[in-house]
Coordinates of C-alpha atoms and ligand atoms in Angstrom, one line a residue:
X764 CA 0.0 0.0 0.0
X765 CA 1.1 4.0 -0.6
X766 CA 1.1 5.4 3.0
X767 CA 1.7 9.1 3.9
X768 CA 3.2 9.2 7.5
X769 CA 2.6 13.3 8.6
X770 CA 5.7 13.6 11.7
X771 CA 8.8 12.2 11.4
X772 CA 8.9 11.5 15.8
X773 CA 9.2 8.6 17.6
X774 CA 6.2 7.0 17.1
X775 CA 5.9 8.3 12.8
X776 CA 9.2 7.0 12.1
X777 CA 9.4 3.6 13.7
X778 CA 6.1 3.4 12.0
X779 CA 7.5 4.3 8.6
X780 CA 10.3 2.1 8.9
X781 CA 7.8 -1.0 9.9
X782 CA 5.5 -0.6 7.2
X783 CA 8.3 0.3 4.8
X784 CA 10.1 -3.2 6.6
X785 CA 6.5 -5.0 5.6
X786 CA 7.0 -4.4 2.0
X787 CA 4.5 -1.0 1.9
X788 CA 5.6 2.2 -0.3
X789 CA 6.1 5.1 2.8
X790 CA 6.5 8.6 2.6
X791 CA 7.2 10.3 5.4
X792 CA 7.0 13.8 6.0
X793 CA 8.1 16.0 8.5
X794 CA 8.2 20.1 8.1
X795 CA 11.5 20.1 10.0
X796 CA 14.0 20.3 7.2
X797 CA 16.7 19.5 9.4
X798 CA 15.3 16.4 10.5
X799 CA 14.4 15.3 6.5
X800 CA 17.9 15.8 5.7
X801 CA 19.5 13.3 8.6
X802 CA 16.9 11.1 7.7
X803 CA 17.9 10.9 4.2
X804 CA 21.3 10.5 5.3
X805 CA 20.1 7.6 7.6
X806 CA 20.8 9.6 10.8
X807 CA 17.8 9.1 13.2
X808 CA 16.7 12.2 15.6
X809 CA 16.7 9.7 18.7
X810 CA 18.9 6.7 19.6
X811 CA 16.7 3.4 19.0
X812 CA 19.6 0.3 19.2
X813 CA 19.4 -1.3 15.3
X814 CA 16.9 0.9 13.8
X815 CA 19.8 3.2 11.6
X816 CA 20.8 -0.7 9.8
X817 CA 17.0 -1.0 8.5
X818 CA 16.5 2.5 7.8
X819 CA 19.9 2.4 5.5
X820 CA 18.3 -0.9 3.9
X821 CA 14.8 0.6 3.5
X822 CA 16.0 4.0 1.9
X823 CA 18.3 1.7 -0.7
X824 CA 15.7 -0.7 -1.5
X825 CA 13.1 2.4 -2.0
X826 CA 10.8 1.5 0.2
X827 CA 11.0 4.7 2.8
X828 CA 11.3 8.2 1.5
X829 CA 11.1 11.6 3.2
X830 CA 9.7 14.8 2.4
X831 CA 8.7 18.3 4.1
X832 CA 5.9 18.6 1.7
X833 CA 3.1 17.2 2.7
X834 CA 1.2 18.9 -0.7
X835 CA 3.7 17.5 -3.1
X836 CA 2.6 13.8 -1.7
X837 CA -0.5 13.9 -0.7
X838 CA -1.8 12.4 -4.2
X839 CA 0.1 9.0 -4.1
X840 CA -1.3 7.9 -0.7
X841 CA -4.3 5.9 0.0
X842 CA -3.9 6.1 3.9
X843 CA -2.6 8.9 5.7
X844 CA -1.5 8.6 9.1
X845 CA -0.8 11.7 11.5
X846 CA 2.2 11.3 14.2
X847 CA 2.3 14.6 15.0
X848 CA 3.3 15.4 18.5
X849 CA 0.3 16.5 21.4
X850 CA 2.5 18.3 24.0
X851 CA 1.2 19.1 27.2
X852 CA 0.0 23.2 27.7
X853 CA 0.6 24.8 30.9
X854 CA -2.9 23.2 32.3
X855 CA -2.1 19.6 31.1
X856 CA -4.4 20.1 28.4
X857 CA -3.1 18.2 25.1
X858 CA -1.8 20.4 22.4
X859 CA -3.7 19.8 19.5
X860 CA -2.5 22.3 17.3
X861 CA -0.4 20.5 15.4
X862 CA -2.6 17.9 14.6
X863 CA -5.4 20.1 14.0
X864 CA -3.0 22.1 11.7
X865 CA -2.5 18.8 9.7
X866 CA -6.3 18.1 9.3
X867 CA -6.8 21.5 8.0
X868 CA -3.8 20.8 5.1
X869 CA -5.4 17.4 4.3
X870 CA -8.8 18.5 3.8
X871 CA -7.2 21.6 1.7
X872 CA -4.8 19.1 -0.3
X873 CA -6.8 15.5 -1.0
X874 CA -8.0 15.2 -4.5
X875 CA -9.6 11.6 -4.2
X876 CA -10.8 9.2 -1.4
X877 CA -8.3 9.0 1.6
X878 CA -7.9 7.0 5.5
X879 CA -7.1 9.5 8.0
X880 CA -5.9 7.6 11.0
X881 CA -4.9 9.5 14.1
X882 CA -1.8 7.4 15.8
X883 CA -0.3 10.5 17.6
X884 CA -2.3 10.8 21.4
X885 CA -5.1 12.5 21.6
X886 CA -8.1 13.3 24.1
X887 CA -11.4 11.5 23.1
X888 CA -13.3 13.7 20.9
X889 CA -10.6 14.5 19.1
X890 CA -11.3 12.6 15.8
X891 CA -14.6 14.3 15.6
X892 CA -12.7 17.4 15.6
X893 CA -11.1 16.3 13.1
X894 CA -13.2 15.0 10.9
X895 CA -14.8 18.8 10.9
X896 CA -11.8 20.5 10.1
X897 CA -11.4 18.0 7.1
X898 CA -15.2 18.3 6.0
X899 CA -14.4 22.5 6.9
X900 CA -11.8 23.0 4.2
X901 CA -13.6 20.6 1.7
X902 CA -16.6 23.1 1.9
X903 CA -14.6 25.9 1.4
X904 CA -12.8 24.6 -1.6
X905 CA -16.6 23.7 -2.3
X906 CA -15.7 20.2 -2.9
X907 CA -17.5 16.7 -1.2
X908 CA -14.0 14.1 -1.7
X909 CA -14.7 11.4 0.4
X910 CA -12.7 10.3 3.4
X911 CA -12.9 8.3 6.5
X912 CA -11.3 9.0 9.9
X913 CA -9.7 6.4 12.2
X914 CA -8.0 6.3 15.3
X915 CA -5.2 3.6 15.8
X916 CA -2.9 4.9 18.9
X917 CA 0.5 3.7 19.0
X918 CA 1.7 1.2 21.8
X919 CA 5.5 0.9 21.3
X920 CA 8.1 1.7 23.8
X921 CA 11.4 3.7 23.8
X922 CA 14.1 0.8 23.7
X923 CA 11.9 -1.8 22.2
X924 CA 10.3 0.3 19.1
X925 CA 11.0 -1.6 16.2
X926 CA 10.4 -4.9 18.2
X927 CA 7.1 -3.3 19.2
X928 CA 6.3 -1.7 16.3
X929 CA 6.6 -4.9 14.5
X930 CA 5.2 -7.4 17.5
X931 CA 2.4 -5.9 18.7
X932 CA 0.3 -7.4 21.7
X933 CA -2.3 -5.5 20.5
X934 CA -3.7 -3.2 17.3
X935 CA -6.7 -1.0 18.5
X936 CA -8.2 0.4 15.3
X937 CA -11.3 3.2 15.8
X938 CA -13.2 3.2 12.2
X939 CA -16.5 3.7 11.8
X940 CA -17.1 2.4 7.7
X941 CA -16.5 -1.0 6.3
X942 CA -14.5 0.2 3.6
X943 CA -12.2 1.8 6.1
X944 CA -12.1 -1.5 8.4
X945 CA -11.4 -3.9 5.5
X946 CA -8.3 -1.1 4.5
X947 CA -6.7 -1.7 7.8
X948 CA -7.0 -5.2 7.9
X949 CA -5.3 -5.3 4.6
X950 CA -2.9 -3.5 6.1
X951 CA -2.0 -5.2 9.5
X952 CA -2.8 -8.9 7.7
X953 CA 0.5 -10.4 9.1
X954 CA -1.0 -9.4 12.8
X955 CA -5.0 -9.6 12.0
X956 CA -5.8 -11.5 14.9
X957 CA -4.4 -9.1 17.5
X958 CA -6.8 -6.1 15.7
X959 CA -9.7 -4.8 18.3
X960 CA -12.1 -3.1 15.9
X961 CA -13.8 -0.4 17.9
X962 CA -15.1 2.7 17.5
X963 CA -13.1 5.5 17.6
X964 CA -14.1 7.2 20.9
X965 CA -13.0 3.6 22.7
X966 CA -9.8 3.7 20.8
X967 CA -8.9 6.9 21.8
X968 CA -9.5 6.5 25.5
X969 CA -7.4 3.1 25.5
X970 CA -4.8 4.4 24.7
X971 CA -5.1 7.1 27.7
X972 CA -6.3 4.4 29.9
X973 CA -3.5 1.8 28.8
X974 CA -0.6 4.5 29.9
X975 CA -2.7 5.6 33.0
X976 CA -3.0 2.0 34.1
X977 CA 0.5 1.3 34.1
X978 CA 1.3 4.7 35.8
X979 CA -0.7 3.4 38.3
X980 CA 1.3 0.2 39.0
X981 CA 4.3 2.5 38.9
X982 CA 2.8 4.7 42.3
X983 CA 1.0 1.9 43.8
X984 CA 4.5 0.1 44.3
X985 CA 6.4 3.4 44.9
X986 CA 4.0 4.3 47.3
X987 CA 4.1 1.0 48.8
X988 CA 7.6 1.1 48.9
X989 CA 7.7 3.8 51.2
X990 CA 5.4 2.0 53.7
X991 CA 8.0 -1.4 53.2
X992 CA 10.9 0.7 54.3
X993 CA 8.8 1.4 57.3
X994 CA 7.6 -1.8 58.0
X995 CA 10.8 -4.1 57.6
X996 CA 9.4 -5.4 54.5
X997 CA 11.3 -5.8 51.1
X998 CA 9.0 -4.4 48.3
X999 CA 11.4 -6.6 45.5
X1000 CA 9.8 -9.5 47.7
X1001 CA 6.5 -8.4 47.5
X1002 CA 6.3 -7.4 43.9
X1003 CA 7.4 -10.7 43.2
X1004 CA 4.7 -12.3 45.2
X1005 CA 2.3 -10.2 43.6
X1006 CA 3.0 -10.5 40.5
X1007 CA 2.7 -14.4 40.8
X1008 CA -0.9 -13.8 40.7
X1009 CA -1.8 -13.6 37.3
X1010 CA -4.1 -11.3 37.6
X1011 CA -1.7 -8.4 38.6
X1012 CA 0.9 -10.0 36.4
X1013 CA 4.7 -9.2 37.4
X1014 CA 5.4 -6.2 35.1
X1015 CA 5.1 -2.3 35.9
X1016 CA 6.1 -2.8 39.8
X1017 CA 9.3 -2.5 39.7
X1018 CA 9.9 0.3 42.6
X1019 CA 12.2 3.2 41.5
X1020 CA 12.4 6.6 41.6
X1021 CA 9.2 7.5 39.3
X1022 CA 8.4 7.4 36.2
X1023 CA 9.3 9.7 33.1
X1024 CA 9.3 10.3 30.0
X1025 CA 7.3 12.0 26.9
X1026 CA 3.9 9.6 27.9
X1027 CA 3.2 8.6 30.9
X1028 CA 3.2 12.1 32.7
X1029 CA 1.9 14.2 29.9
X1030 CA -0.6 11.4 29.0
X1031 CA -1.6 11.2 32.6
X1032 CA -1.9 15.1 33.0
X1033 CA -3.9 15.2 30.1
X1034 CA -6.5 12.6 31.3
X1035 CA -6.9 14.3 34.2
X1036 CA -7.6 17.3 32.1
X1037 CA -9.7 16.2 30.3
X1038 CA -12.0 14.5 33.8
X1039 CA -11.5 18.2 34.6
X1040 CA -13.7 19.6 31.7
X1041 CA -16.1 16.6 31.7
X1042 CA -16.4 17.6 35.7
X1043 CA -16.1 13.4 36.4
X1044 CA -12.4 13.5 38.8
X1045 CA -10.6 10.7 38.4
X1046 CA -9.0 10.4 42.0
X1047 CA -6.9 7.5 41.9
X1048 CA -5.1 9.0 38.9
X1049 CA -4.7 12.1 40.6
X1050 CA -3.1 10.2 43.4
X1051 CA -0.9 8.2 40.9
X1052 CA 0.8 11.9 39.9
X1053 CA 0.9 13.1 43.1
X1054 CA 3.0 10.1 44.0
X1055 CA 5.2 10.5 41.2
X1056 CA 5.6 14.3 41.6
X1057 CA 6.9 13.7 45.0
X1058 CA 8.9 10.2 44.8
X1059 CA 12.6 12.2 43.7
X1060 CA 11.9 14.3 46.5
X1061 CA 11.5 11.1 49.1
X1062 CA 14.5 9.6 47.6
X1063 CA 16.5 12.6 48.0
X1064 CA 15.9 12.9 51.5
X1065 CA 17.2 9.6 52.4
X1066 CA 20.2 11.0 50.6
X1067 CA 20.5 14.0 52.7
X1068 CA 20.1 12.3 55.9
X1069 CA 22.0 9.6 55.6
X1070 CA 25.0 11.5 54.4
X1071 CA 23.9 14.3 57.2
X1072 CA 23.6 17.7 54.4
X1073 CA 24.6 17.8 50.5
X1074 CA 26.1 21.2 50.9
X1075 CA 29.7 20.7 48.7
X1076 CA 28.8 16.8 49.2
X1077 CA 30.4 15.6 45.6
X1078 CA 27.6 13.2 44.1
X1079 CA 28.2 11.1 41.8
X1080 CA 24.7 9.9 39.3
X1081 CA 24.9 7.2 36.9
X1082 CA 22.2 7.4 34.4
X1083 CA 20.2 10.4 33.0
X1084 CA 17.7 9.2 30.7
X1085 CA 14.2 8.1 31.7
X1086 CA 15.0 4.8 31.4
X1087 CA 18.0 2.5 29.7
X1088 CA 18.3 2.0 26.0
X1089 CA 17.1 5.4 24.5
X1090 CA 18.5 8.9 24.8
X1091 CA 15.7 10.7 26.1
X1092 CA 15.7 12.5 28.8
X1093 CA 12.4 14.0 28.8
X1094 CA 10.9 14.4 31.8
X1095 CA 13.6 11.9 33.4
X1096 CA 13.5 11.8 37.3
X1097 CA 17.5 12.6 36.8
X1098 CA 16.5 16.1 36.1
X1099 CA 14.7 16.1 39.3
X1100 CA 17.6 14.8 40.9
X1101 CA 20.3 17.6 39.5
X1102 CA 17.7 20.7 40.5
X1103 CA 17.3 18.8 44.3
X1104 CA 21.1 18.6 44.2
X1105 CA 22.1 21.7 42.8
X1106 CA 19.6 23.6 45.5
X1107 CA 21.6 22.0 48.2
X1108 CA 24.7 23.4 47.0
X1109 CA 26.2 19.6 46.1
X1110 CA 28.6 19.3 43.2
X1111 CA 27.9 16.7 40.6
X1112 CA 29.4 14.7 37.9
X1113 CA 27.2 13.0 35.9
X1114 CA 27.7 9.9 33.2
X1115 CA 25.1 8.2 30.6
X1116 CA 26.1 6.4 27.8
X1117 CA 23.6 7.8 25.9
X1118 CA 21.8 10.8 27.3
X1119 CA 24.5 13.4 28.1
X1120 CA 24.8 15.9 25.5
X1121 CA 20.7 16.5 26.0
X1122 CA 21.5 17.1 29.7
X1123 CA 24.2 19.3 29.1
X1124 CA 21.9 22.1 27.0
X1125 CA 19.9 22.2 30.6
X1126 CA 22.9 22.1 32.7
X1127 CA 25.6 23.1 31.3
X1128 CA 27.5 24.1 34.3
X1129 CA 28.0 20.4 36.4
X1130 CA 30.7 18.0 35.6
X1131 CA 30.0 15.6 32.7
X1132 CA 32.5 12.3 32.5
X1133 CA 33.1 10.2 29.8
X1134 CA 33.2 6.9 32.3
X1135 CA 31.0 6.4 34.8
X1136 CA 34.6 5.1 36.8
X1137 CA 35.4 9.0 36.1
X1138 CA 32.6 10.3 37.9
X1139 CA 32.7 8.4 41.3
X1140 CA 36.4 9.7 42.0
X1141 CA 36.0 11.3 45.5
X1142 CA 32.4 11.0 45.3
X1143 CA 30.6 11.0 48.6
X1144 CA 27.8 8.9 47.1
X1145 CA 26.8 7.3 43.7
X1146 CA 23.2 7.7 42.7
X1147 CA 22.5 5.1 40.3
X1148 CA 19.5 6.8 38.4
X1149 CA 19.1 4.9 35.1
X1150 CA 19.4 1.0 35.6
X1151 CA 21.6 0.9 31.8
X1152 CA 23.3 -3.0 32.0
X1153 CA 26.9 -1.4 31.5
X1154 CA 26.0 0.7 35.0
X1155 CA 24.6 -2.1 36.6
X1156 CA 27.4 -4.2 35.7
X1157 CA 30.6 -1.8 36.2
X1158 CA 33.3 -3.5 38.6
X1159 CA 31.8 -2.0 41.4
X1160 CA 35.1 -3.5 43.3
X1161 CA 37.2 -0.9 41.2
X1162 CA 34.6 2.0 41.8
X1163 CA 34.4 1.4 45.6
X1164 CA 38.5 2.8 46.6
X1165 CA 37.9 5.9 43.8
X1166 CA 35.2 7.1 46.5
X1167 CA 35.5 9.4 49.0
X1168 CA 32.8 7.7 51.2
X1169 CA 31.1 3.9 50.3
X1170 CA 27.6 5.2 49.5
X1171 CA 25.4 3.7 46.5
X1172 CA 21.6 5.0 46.7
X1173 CA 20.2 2.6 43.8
X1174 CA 17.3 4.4 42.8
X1175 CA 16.3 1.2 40.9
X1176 CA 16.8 -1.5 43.3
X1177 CA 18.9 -2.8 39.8
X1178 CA 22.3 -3.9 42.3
X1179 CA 22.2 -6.3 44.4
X1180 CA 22.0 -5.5 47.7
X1181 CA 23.8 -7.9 49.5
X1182 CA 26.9 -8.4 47.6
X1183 CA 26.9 -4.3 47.7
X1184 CA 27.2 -4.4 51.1
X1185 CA 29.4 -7.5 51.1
X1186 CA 31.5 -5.2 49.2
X1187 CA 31.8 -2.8 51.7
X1188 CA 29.6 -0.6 50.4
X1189 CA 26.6 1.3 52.3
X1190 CA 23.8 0.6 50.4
X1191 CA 20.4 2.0 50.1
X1192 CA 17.3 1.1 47.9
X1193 CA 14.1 1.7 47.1
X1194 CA 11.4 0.0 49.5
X1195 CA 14.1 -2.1 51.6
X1196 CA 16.8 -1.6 54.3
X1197 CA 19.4 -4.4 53.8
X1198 CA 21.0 -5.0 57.6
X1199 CA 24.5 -5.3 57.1
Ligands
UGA2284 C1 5.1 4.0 27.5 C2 4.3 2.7 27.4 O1 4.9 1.6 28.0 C3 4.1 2.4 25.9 O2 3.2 1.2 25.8 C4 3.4 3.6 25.2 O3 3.2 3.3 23.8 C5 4.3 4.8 25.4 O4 4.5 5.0 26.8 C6 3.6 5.9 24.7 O5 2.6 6.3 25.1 O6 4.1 6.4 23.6 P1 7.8 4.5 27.3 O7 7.4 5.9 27.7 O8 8.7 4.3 26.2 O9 6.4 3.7 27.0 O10 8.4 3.8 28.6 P2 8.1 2.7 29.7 O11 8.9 1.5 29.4 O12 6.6 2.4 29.8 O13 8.6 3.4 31.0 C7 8.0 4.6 31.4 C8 8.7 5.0 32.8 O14 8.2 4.2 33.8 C9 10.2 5.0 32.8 O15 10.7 6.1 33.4 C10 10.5 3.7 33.6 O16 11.7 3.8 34.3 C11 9.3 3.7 34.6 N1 9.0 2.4 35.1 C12 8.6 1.4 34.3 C13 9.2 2.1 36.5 O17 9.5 3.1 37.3 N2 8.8 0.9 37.0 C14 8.4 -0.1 36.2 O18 8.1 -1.2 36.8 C15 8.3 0.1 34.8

């Protein structure tokens, strides 16, 4: 099939490249020249382990192209997806201009019968919107093409994108027409039995409910945690014997320091938002952020106390992207981390293998080190803030004589605590005290 894919992010590229990777003719378009030109070059705008091999093969083999024209190839699509981003506005409201933006050019552009499916996130309602805008600019350029409107949100994670993109658990598809239905089961016929057909309202809100869900496992055990360290219990224990129960399922309760990134908190925020205007609260979401909002905070304090104040305390923290395996740093609790620190007057070097040259537009001012080895010397403490496998694995036996003091706050519970201690080290989690 010819697809148009409008947004050349996360989600609109990995989708280009798996379609293109399925054999389909793609097009994707982004109005960022700069981005159009790396692209053609191969060069990715995020760090996705594998995906700059396929994109090098699907360019060659003329399956992928890019363009910032979305006029100039409008005509040779029969489905048009939009990937546009939906930030968050001051109020947690989703953005929508850019996707609204795109809606008004298709319904100014299209010359013949088109799919418009919405993968970027949006509030329910939205595809409504949508298809007004479309029918809107039709009228005005007093024409009556024909069209259909879909919603298929997007499920993939950072890390795992092309393996998600191409594996999906599920496909949610919102359509409201045969013709449209039959279209995107052409389309996904290698993964038809994992399509929900739906309508497009449900669509929309799974995918809000899907990322509020799991950010609601995240604060339940982070939350939890706090209550362990109270107790003498050992939240790693009791996520385990949880998540033996099929029902709750082992996954998302792994306690930490929060959780980041561009969806969970902006998706949350806007959910909440969006209860707001519909006057229905959703109070076990607003919980869920409230927990997250203040989890660095708790985490920090454990710092502070054990090592009495942070006041020219040299910290060492190991990891600053929102998770391993992707260089985003996006709402990334390590950010939280730096302004805590840097408000206590403690000085930091910091070390990620990937996410470094993002936090040093923010920060320019601490340390950066090209080995994490590099950043404990004469450290007071190591924060270990992104659970990467090369942090998790360093020689901790060669890190432990660089420092200044024998302090590792794991903000993942990713080491293990025992042999840390065995060590020599002084070792604190997330949701368990470790006697010595
Ligand atoms: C998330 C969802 O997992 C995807 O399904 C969804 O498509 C995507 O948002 C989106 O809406 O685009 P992603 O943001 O890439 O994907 O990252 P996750 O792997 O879900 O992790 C989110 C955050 O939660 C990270 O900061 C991670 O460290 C944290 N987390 C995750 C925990 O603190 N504990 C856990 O047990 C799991």
């Amino acid at each position: 099939m010819n697809i148009v894919i409008i947004g050349a992010g996360y989600v609109g590229t990995t989708t280009g490249i798996a379609f293109a990777n399925q054999g389909h003719q793609v097009v994707l378009i982004d109005t960022d020249e700069d981005k159009i030109n790396k692209l053609h070059q191969s060069i990715l705008p995020f760090y996705e382990d594998g995906m700059e091999e396929l994109l090098k093969q699907l360019i060659a083999n003329g399956n992928l192209s890019f363009s910032t024209c979305l006029e100039e190839k409008i005509d040779q699509a029969q489905i048009l997806f939009i990937t546009v981003g939906t930030p968050s506005l001051p109020n947690g409201v989703a953005n929508l201009s850019t996707v609204e933006h795109v809606a008004r050019q298709i319904g100014r552009f299209i010359k013949d019968y088109k799919m418009v499916v919405v993968k970027s996130t949006v509030p329910v309602g939205t595809g409504d919107k949508i298809k007004e805008i479309i029918k809107d600019e039709l009228a005005k350029r007093k024409q009556e093409i024909p069209f259909d409107q879909l919603s298929n949100p997007e499920f993939l994670r950072e890390g795992k994108a092309l393996y998600d993109a191409m594996h999906p658990d599920r496909i949610v598809i919102g359509c409201d027409t045969e013709k449209a239905r039959l279209m995107m089961k052409a389309l996904y016929k290698e993964e038809d039995a994992k399509i929900l057909f739906t309508t497009i309202k449900d669509a929309e809100m799974i995918k809000y409910a899907s990322n509020a869900f799991l950010a609601t496992k995240i604060s339940f055990i982070n939350e939890l945690a706090r209550l362990c360290e109270k107790t003498g219990s050992n939240v790693i224990e009791v996520a385990k014997g949880m998540g033996l129960d099929q029902r709750i399922g082992p996954q998302f309760l792994q306690a930490g320091i929060g959780y980041g990134g561009s969806c969970f908190p902006k998706d949350t925020q806007a959910l909440l938002a969006l209860a707001k205007e519909k006057e229905q609260p959703l109070h076990i979401l607003q919980a869920v952020t409230k927990v997250n909002q203040t989890q660095v905070e708790w985490f920090m304090e454990k710092v502070k106390k054990a090592l009495g104040n942070l006041s020219e305390k040299r910290i060492a923290l190991l990891g600053l992207t929102f998770k391993p395996q992707t260089d985003d740093i996006r709402e990334s609790s390590s950010l939280k981390m730096i302004d805590y620190l840097l408000k206590h007057n403690a000085m930091i070097k910091a070390y990620d293998p990937k996410g470094m040259d993002h936090v040093k537009k923010i920060y320019p001012s601490i340390t950066y080190t090209n080995t994490p080895y590099k950043a404990a010397v004469e450290a007071d403490a190591v924060l270990l803030v992104t659970e990467w496998k090369e942090i998790i694995e360093l020689d901790w036996n060669r890190v432990k004589p660089l420092l200044s003091q024998p302090y590792v706050f794991d903000g993942r519970n990713a080491l293990d605590a025992s042999t840390m201690i065995q060590m020599g080290y002084i070792y604190e989690g997330i949701g368990h005290r470790p006697s010595s």
